[in-house]
mmCIF file of C-alpha atoms and ligand atoms in Angstrom:
data_model
loop_
_atom_site.group_PDB
_atom_site.id
_atom_site.type_symbol
_atom_site.label_atom_id
_atom_site.label_comp_id
_atom_site.label_asym_id
_atom_site.label_seq_id
_atom_site.Cartn_x
_atom_site.Cartn_y
_atom_site.Cartn_z
ATOM 1 C CA MET A 1 13.346 -66.619 27.648
ATOM 2 C CA THR A 2 10.921 -69.461 28.362
ATOM 3 C CA PHE A 3 10.533 -70.263 31.963
ATOM 4 C CA VAL A 4 11.414 -73.926 32.615
ATOM 5 C CA THR A 5 11.322 -75.390 36.076
ATOM 6 C CA ARG A 6 11.272 -78.935 37.459
ATOM 7 C CA PHE A 7 10.445 -81.063 40.615
ATOM 8 C CA ALA A 8 13.174 -83.587 41.338
ATOM 9 C CA PRO A 9 12.122 -85.984 44.058
ATOM 10 C CA SER A 10 14.329 -88.913 45.241
ATOM 11 C CA PRO A 11 12.211 -92.107 45.279
ATOM 12 C CA THR A 12 13.450 -93.102 48.744
ATOM 13 C CA GLY A 13 10.192 -92.915 50.552
ATOM 14 C CA PRO A 14 6.710 -91.447 50.325
ATOM 15 C CA LEU A 15 5.931 -87.887 49.300
ATOM 16 C CA HIS A 16 4.693 -85.853 52.328
ATOM 17 C CA LEU A 17 3.074 -82.350 52.586
ATOM 18 C CA GLY A 18 6.451 -80.586 52.115
ATOM 19 C CA HIS A 19 7.050 -82.377 48.764
ATOM 20 C CA ALA A 20 3.516 -81.537 47.699
ATOM 21 C CA TYR A 21 4.063 -77.813 48.418
ATOM 22 C CA SER A 22 7.271 -77.800 46.508
ATOM 23 C CA ALA A 23 5.799 -79.728 43.514
ATOM 24 C CA LEU A 24 2.646 -77.576 43.550
ATOM 25 C CA LEU A 25 4.413 -74.386 43.736
ATOM 26 C CA ALA A 26 6.776 -75.084 41.019
ATOM 27 C CA HIS A 27 3.817 -76.162 38.874
ATOM 28 C CA ASP A 28 1.815 -73.057 39.495
ATOM 29 C CA MET A 29 4.673 -70.898 38.866
ATOM 30 C CA ALA A 30 5.470 -72.648 35.595
ATOM 31 C CA ARG A 31 1.802 -72.503 34.433
ATOM 32 C CA ALA A 32 1.559 -68.754 35.542
ATOM 33 C CA ALA A 33 4.561 -67.956 33.563
ATOM 34 C CA GLY A 34 3.229 -69.956 30.557
ATOM 35 C CA GLY A 35 6.391 -72.037 30.878
ATOM 36 C CA ARG A 36 7.246 -75.527 31.115
ATOM 37 C CA PHE A 37 7.234 -77.990 34.195
ATOM 38 C CA LEU A 38 9.575 -81.074 34.025
ATOM 39 C CA LEU A 39 10.092 -83.936 36.455
ATOM 40 C CA ARG A 40 13.286 -85.646 37.173
ATOM 41 C CA ILE A 41 13.610 -88.861 39.376
ATOM 42 C CA GLU A 42 16.797 -88.474 41.308
ATOM 43 C CA ASP A 43 17.751 -92.149 41.770
ATOM 44 C CA ILE A 44 21.471 -92.179 41.982
ATOM 45 C CA ASP A 45 21.528 -93.521 45.416
ATOM 46 C CA ARG A 46 20.653 -97.088 44.209
ATOM 47 C CA ALA A 47 20.728 -98.569 47.737
ATOM 48 C CA ARG A 48 17.910 -96.315 48.913
ATOM 49 C CA CYS A 49 15.717 -95.656 45.757
ATOM 50 C CA ARG A 50 12.941 -98.198 45.208
ATOM 51 C CA PRO A 51 10.745 -98.704 42.088
ATOM 52 C CA GLU A 52 7.590 -98.944 44.405
ATOM 53 C CA TRP A 53 8.358 -95.377 45.599
ATOM 54 C CA GLU A 54 8.972 -94.102 42.209
ATOM 55 C CA ALA A 55 5.552 -95.573 41.248
ATOM 56 C CA GLN A 56 3.915 -93.960 44.318
ATOM 57 C CA VAL A 57 5.574 -90.546 43.597
ATOM 58 C CA LEU A 58 4.133 -90.368 40.124
ATOM 59 C CA ASP A 59 0.823 -91.542 41.204
ATOM 60 C CA ASP A 60 0.820 -88.930 44.051
ATOM 61 C CA LEU A 61 1.929 -86.142 41.800
ATOM 62 C CA THR A 62 -0.826 -87.094 39.097
ATOM 63 C CA TRP A 63 -3.469 -87.253 41.818
ATOM 64 C CA LEU A 64 -2.425 -83.638 42.925
ATOM 65 C CA GLY A 65 -3.220 -82.556 39.275
ATOM 66 C CA ILE A 66 0.430 -81.993 38.395
ATOM 67 C CA ARG A 67 1.283 -82.682 34.565
ATOM 68 C CA TRP A 68 4.809 -82.714 33.274
ATOM 69 C CA ASP A 69 5.621 -81.452 29.753
ATOM 70 C CA ALA A 70 8.211 -83.982 28.925
ATOM 71 C CA PRO A 71 8.754 -87.721 29.969
ATOM 72 C CA PRO A 72 10.356 -87.790 33.335
ATOM 73 C CA LEU A 73 14.131 -87.892 33.259
ATOM 74 C CA ARG A 74 15.775 -90.671 35.258
ATOM 75 C CA GLN A 75 18.866 -89.204 36.906
ATOM 76 C CA SER A 76 20.595 -92.756 36.706
ATOM 77 C CA ALA A 77 20.333 -92.566 33.066
ATOM 78 C CA ARG A 78 22.786 -89.623 33.020
ATOM 79 C CA LEU A 79 25.675 -91.255 34.955
ATOM 80 C CA PRO A 80 27.966 -91.295 31.908
ATOM 81 C CA ALA A 81 27.440 -87.495 31.619
ATOM 82 C CA HIS A 82 28.145 -87.233 35.327
ATOM 83 C CA ALA A 83 31.292 -89.253 34.912
ATOM 84 C CA ALA A 84 32.484 -87.202 32.078
ATOM 85 C CA ALA A 85 32.210 -83.937 34.246
ATOM 86 C CA LEU A 86 34.273 -85.640 36.696
ATOM 87 C CA ASP A 87 36.932 -86.545 34.272
ATOM 88 C CA ASP A 88 37.072 -82.932 33.156
ATOM 89 C CA LEU A 89 37.517 -81.740 36.789
ATOM 90 C CA TRP A 90 40.051 -84.388 37.634
ATOM 91 C CA ALA A 91 41.996 -83.613 34.417
ATOM 92 C CA ARG A 92 42.099 -79.916 35.614
ATOM 93 C CA GLY A 93 43.582 -80.953 39.096
ATOM 94 C CA LEU A 94 40.399 -79.823 40.915
ATOM 95 C CA LEU A 95 39.662 -83.056 42.620
ATOM 96 C CA TYR A 96 41.575 -85.471 45.042
ATOM 97 C CA PRO A 97 40.662 -88.873 46.354
ATOM 98 C CA CYS A 98 39.637 -89.042 49.999
ATOM 99 C CA THR A 99 39.448 -92.251 52.119
ATOM 100 C CA CYS A 100 38.358 -90.535 55.364
ATOM 101 C CA THR A 101 35.453 -92.194 57.205
ATOM 102 C CA ARG A 102 32.878 -89.958 59.064
ATOM 103 C CA ARG A 103 34.651 -91.036 62.345
ATOM 104 C CA ASP A 104 38.272 -89.940 60.803
ATOM 105 C CA ILE A 105 36.680 -86.714 60.111
ATOM 106 C CA ASP A 106 35.039 -86.262 63.575
ATOM 107 C CA LEU A 107 38.464 -87.278 65.251
ATOM 108 C CA ALA A 108 40.544 -84.892 63.072
ATOM 109 C CA LEU A 109 38.048 -81.990 64.091
ATOM 110 C CA GLY A 110 37.925 -82.906 67.757
ATOM 111 C CA ALA A 111 34.074 -83.046 67.364
ATOM 112 C CA PRO A 112 31.837 -82.400 68.939
ATOM 113 C CA GLN A 113 33.354 -79.149 69.813
ATOM 114 C CA GLU A 114 32.070 -75.713 69.533
ATOM 115 C CA GLY A 115 33.471 -73.650 66.717
ATOM 116 C CA VAL A 116 33.718 -76.566 64.098
ATOM 117 C CA PRO A 117 31.995 -74.858 61.198
ATOM 118 C CA LEU A 118 28.957 -76.644 59.628
ATOM 119 C CA GLY A 119 28.824 -76.576 55.810
ATOM 120 C CA PRO A 120 25.813 -77.663 53.619
ATOM 121 C CA ASP A 121 26.979 -81.479 53.989
ATOM 122 C CA GLY A 122 27.931 -81.280 57.690
ATOM 123 C CA PRO A 123 31.219 -80.488 59.525
ATOM 124 C CA VAL A 124 33.568 -78.637 56.934
ATOM 125 C CA TYR A 125 36.196 -81.394 55.861
ATOM 126 C CA PRO A 126 39.475 -80.609 57.871
ATOM 127 C CA GLY A 127 41.630 -81.408 54.635
ATOM 128 C CA THR A 128 43.272 -84.669 55.828
ATOM 129 C CA CYS A 129 43.512 -86.183 52.409
ATOM 130 C CA ARG A 130 44.095 -82.861 50.399
ATOM 131 C CA PRO A 131 47.251 -83.211 48.478
ATOM 132 C CA ALA A 132 49.842 -80.416 48.046
ATOM 133 C CA GLN A 133 50.007 -80.962 44.365
ATOM 134 C CA ALA A 134 47.171 -81.952 42.046
ATOM 135 C CA PRO A 135 47.086 -85.647 41.708
ATOM 136 C CA ARG A 136 48.026 -87.151 38.234
ATOM 137 C CA GLY A 137 47.063 -90.449 36.558
ATOM 138 C CA PRO A 138 43.682 -91.891 35.917
ATOM 139 C CA ARG A 139 40.661 -90.879 38.030
ATOM 140 C CA PRO A 140 40.384 -93.244 40.898
ATOM 141 C CA GLN A 141 37.022 -95.065 41.263
ATOM 142 C CA ASP A 142 37.570 -96.721 44.661
ATOM 143 C CA SER A 143 37.321 -93.582 46.908
ATOM 144 C CA HIS A 144 35.428 -90.397 47.397
ATOM 145 C CA LEU A 145 36.619 -87.512 45.295
ATOM 146 C CA ARG A 146 36.493 -84.005 46.837
ATOM 147 C CA LEU A 147 36.632 -80.871 45.123
ATOM 148 C CA ASN A 148 39.694 -78.749 46.193
ATOM 149 C CA MET A 149 38.094 -75.480 47.149
ATOM 150 C CA ARG A 150 41.314 -73.493 47.315
ATOM 151 C CA ARG A 151 42.009 -74.433 43.641
ATOM 152 C CA ALA A 152 38.254 -74.294 42.531
ATOM 153 C CA ALA A 153 36.991 -70.989 44.122
ATOM 154 C CA THR A 154 39.296 -68.273 42.601
ATOM 155 C CA GLY A 155 36.900 -65.365 42.830
ATOM 156 C CA PRO A 156 33.550 -64.440 44.230
ATOM 157 C CA CYS A 157 30.708 -66.362 42.873
ATOM 158 C CA ARG A 158 27.170 -65.228 42.766
ATOM 159 C CA PHE A 159 23.738 -66.696 42.115
ATOM 160 C CA THR A 160 20.272 -64.852 41.724
ATOM 161 C CA GLU A 161 17.679 -65.674 44.516
ATOM 162 C CA THR A 162 14.173 -64.706 44.388
ATOM 163 C CA GLY A 163 12.810 -66.657 47.257
ATOM 164 C CA PRO A 164 11.039 -64.850 50.108
ATOM 165 C CA ALA A 165 13.837 -65.065 52.687
ATOM 166 C CA HIS A 166 16.699 -63.943 50.532
ATOM 167 C CA ALA A 167 15.515 -62.143 47.410
ATOM 168 C CA ARG A 168 18.719 -60.563 46.212
ATOM 169 C CA PRO A 169 21.932 -61.822 44.445
ATOM 170 C CA VAL A 170 23.898 -64.113 46.870
ATOM 171 C CA GLU A 171 27.809 -63.810 46.796
ATOM 172 C CA THR A 172 30.166 -66.432 48.186
ATOM 173 C CA THR A 173 33.699 -65.397 48.535
ATOM 174 C CA PRO A 174 36.825 -67.865 48.062
ATOM 175 C CA GLN A 175 37.429 -67.340 51.704
ATOM 176 C CA ASP A 176 33.902 -68.545 52.589
ATOM 177 C CA TYR A 177 34.136 -71.441 50.033
ATOM 178 C CA ALA A 178 37.265 -72.707 51.974
ATOM 179 C CA ALA A 179 36.106 -71.934 55.515
ATOM 180 C CA ARG A 180 32.374 -72.517 55.512
ATOM 181 C CA ILE A 181 31.836 -74.981 52.889
ATOM 182 C CA GLY A 182 35.108 -76.869 52.467
ATOM 183 C CA ASP A 183 36.141 -79.614 50.102
ATOM 184 C CA VAL A 184 32.754 -81.196 49.341
ATOM 185 C CA VAL A 185 32.546 -84.693 47.980
ATOM 186 C CA LEU A 186 31.549 -84.637 44.290
ATOM 187 C CA ALA A 187 31.863 -88.382 43.739
ATOM 188 C CA ARG A 188 30.851 -90.857 46.177
ATOM 189 C CA ARG A 189 32.661 -94.280 46.228
ATOM 190 C CA ASP A 190 29.476 -95.979 46.518
ATOM 191 C CA PHE A 191 27.531 -94.458 43.399
ATOM 192 C CA GLY A 192 30.005 -92.636 41.590
ATOM 193 C CA THR A 193 28.618 -89.193 41.603
ATOM 194 C CA SER A 194 26.912 -86.894 44.141
ATOM 195 C CA TYR A 195 23.726 -84.902 44.424
ATOM 196 C CA HIS A 196 25.696 -81.554 43.936
ATOM 197 C CA LEU A 197 27.345 -82.596 40.762
ATOM 198 C CA SER A 198 24.405 -84.497 39.236
ATOM 199 C CA VAL A 199 21.732 -81.709 40.072
ATOM 200 C CA VAL A 200 23.672 -78.968 38.347
ATOM 201 C CA LEU A 201 24.297 -81.245 35.230
ATOM 202 C CA ASP A 202 20.810 -82.396 34.877
ATOM 203 C CA ASP A 203 19.366 -78.993 35.619
ATOM 204 C CA ALA A 204 21.509 -77.633 32.620
ATOM 205 C CA ALA A 205 20.594 -80.815 30.542
ATOM 206 C CA GLN A 206 16.781 -80.261 31.064
ATOM 207 C CA GLY A 207 17.159 -76.535 30.224
ATOM 208 C CA VAL A 208 15.972 -75.396 33.637
ATOM 209 C CA THR A 209 15.916 -71.663 33.966
ATOM 210 C CA HIS A 210 14.110 -71.541 37.454
ATOM 211 C CA VAL A 211 14.955 -73.902 40.252
ATOM 212 C CA ILE A 212 12.089 -73.718 42.855
ATOM 213 C CA ARG A 213 12.870 -75.765 45.927
ATOM 214 C CA GLY A 214 12.902 -75.711 49.680
ATOM 215 C CA ALA A 215 15.029 -73.356 51.916
ATOM 216 C CA ASP A 216 17.039 -76.404 53.288
ATOM 217 C CA LEU A 217 19.078 -76.350 50.045
ATOM 218 C CA PHE A 218 19.795 -72.577 50.099
ATOM 219 C CA GLU A 219 23.428 -72.934 51.466
ATOM 220 C CA ALA A 220 24.071 -75.941 49.053
ATOM 221 C CA THR A 221 23.267 -73.529 46.124
ATOM 222 C CA ARG A 222 26.588 -71.791 46.669
ATOM 223 C CA ILE A 223 28.312 -75.193 45.795
ATOM 224 C CA HIS A 224 25.942 -75.428 42.828
ATOM 225 C CA ALA A 225 26.872 -71.973 41.396
ATOM 226 C CA LEU A 226 30.550 -72.745 41.657
ATOM 227 C CA LEU A 227 30.023 -75.820 39.715
ATOM 228 C CA GLN A 228 28.146 -74.046 37.221
ATOM 229 C CA ARG A 229 30.845 -71.828 36.679
ATOM 230 C CA LEU A 230 33.553 -74.491 36.656
ATOM 231 C CA LEU A 231 31.726 -76.568 34.237
ATOM 232 C CA GLY A 232 30.642 -73.713 31.917
ATOM 233 C CA LEU A 233 26.799 -74.312 32.564
ATOM 234 C CA PRO A 234 24.130 -71.605 32.433
ATOM 235 C CA ALA A 235 23.152 -70.299 35.834
ATOM 236 C CA PRO A 236 19.366 -70.797 36.745
ATOM 237 C CA VAL A 237 17.595 -68.413 38.872
ATOM 238 C CA TYR A 238 16.940 -69.896 42.365
ATOM 239 C CA HIS A 239 13.841 -69.681 44.364
ATOM 240 C CA HIS A 240 13.941 -71.235 47.845
ATOM 241 C CA HIS A 241 10.558 -71.514 49.519
ATOM 242 C CA ARG A 242 9.595 -71.826 53.033
ATOM 243 C CA LEU A 243 9.418 -75.279 54.599
ATOM 244 C CA ILE A 244 6.553 -76.976 55.684
ATOM 245 C CA ARG A 245 6.933 -78.068 59.390
ATOM 246 C CA ASP A 246 5.332 -80.507 61.705
ATOM 247 C CA ASP A 247 3.200 -79.234 64.628
ATOM 248 C CA ALA A 248 6.435 -79.188 66.753
ATOM 249 C CA GLY A 249 7.939 -76.722 64.219
ATOM 250 C CA LYS A 250 10.302 -79.402 62.953
ATOM 251 C CA ARG A 251 10.918 -79.906 59.129
ATOM 252 C CA LEU A 252 9.195 -82.895 57.692
ATOM 253 C CA ALA A 253 11.561 -85.692 56.622
ATOM 254 C CA LYS A 254 10.756 -88.711 54.406
ATOM 255 C CA ARG A 255 10.521 -90.994 57.505
ATOM 256 C CA ASP A 256 7.604 -88.876 58.902
ATOM 257 C CA ASP A 257 5.226 -91.308 57.288
ATOM 258 C CA ALA A 258 2.422 -89.476 59.450
ATOM 259 C CA ARG A 259 2.564 -86.926 56.958
ATOM 260 C CA ALA A 260 2.576 -88.903 53.841
ATOM 261 C CA LEU A 261 0.353 -87.733 51.073
ATOM 262 C CA ALA A 262 -0.850 -91.349 50.634
ATOM 263 C CA LYS A 263 -2.133 -91.210 54.175
ATOM 264 C CA TYR A 264 -4.132 -88.134 53.593
ATOM 265 C CA ARG A 265 -5.361 -89.673 50.281
ATOM 266 C CA ALA A 266 -6.375 -92.785 52.211
ATOM 267 C CA GLU A 267 -8.249 -90.707 54.613
ATOM 268 C CA GLY A 268 -10.394 -89.035 51.960
ATOM 269 C CA ALA A 269 -8.489 -85.729 51.523
ATOM 270 C CA THR A 270 -8.875 -83.915 48.089
ATOM 271 C CA PRO A 271 -5.907 -82.195 46.208
ATOM 272 C CA GLU A 272 -7.781 -78.937 47.392
ATOM 273 C CA ASP A 273 -7.407 -80.001 50.882
ATOM 274 C CA ILE A 274 -3.743 -80.552 50.311
ATOM 275 C CA ARG A 275 -3.154 -77.075 48.823
ATOM 276 C CA ARG A 276 -5.087 -75.525 51.956
ATOM 277 C CA MET A 277 -2.952 -77.466 54.369
ATOM 278 C CA THR A 278 0.237 -76.282 52.627
ATOM 279 C CA GLY A 279 -0.871 -72.692 52.573
ATOM 280 C CA LEU A 280 -1.229 -72.511 48.893
HETATM 281 N N1 LIG B 1 16.301 -84.972 45.019
HETATM 282 C C1 LIG B 1 16.359 -83.831 45.948
HETATM 283 C C2 LIG B 1 15.581 -84.005 46.949
HETATM 284 O O1 LIG B 1 14.539 -84.809 46.951
HETATM 285 C C3 LIG B 1 16.153 -82.522 45.074
HETATM 286 C C4 LIG B 1 16.881 -81.478 45.380
HETATM 287 C C5 LIG B 1 16.490 -80.323 44.333
HETATM 288 O O2 LIG B 1 15.491 -79.860 44.200
HETATM 289 O O3 LIG B 1 17.624 -79.770 43.994
HETATM 290 O O4 LIG B 1 15.722 -83.367 48.074
#
């Protein structure tokens, strides 16, 4: 099997050292395996993505010495495929519309309160809008659509992990899906899809065999494995790598402009310096 991996930045801000590490690691692993390295621009969140950031991302990656083996895939171009998958899940009674605001959810949970489980997307949804029967009729476009975990997760679901922290198969039981992950949003009202749905569909469309990304997405992979099973998609191998932290030990975020690659470049750093700084 050819090794195919990808880097999938969202152009919502400058790339920082953490992104550089992720992209370089995936690129190095693809080259070492004689495989392919692909780029995907995750731009479904139209309100936050900007063409200037996309241009900067491509420029930073090229400067780092990263080369992609096919033209970059723009995720927004795949929205019709994302909608088709939602239609399928809807027709199978696995989705339901949700009109709860974040505040409604907090109120329903009595948060902040100890013992409210935190899933990959925040507090586990308390199920306020979950219907007793699968909804019928056309798929609503004007509300969030949540995955009904009680219907969707009917048996244990596994994925293969080769990252340093968890190198083993990872299993999630239906009980864990219901209690610790909950009914995640698969279509947001504002952009008609979600990170979770689009990422699994697009990894499959690009033929990705190995997903190499930060450990912050490890728990979300339980959702991705379930979606792959529901949608009949091949399951890639996952490698969640360590996170690059700032001096205070905090994970770097897009807003940490102090760590932007552009800033190091402006100060005269070389790509080799960046490799050293990320521990590669
Ligand atoms: N667009 C996502 C991010 O920038 C990519 C996540 C992934 O690699 O699956 O965090």
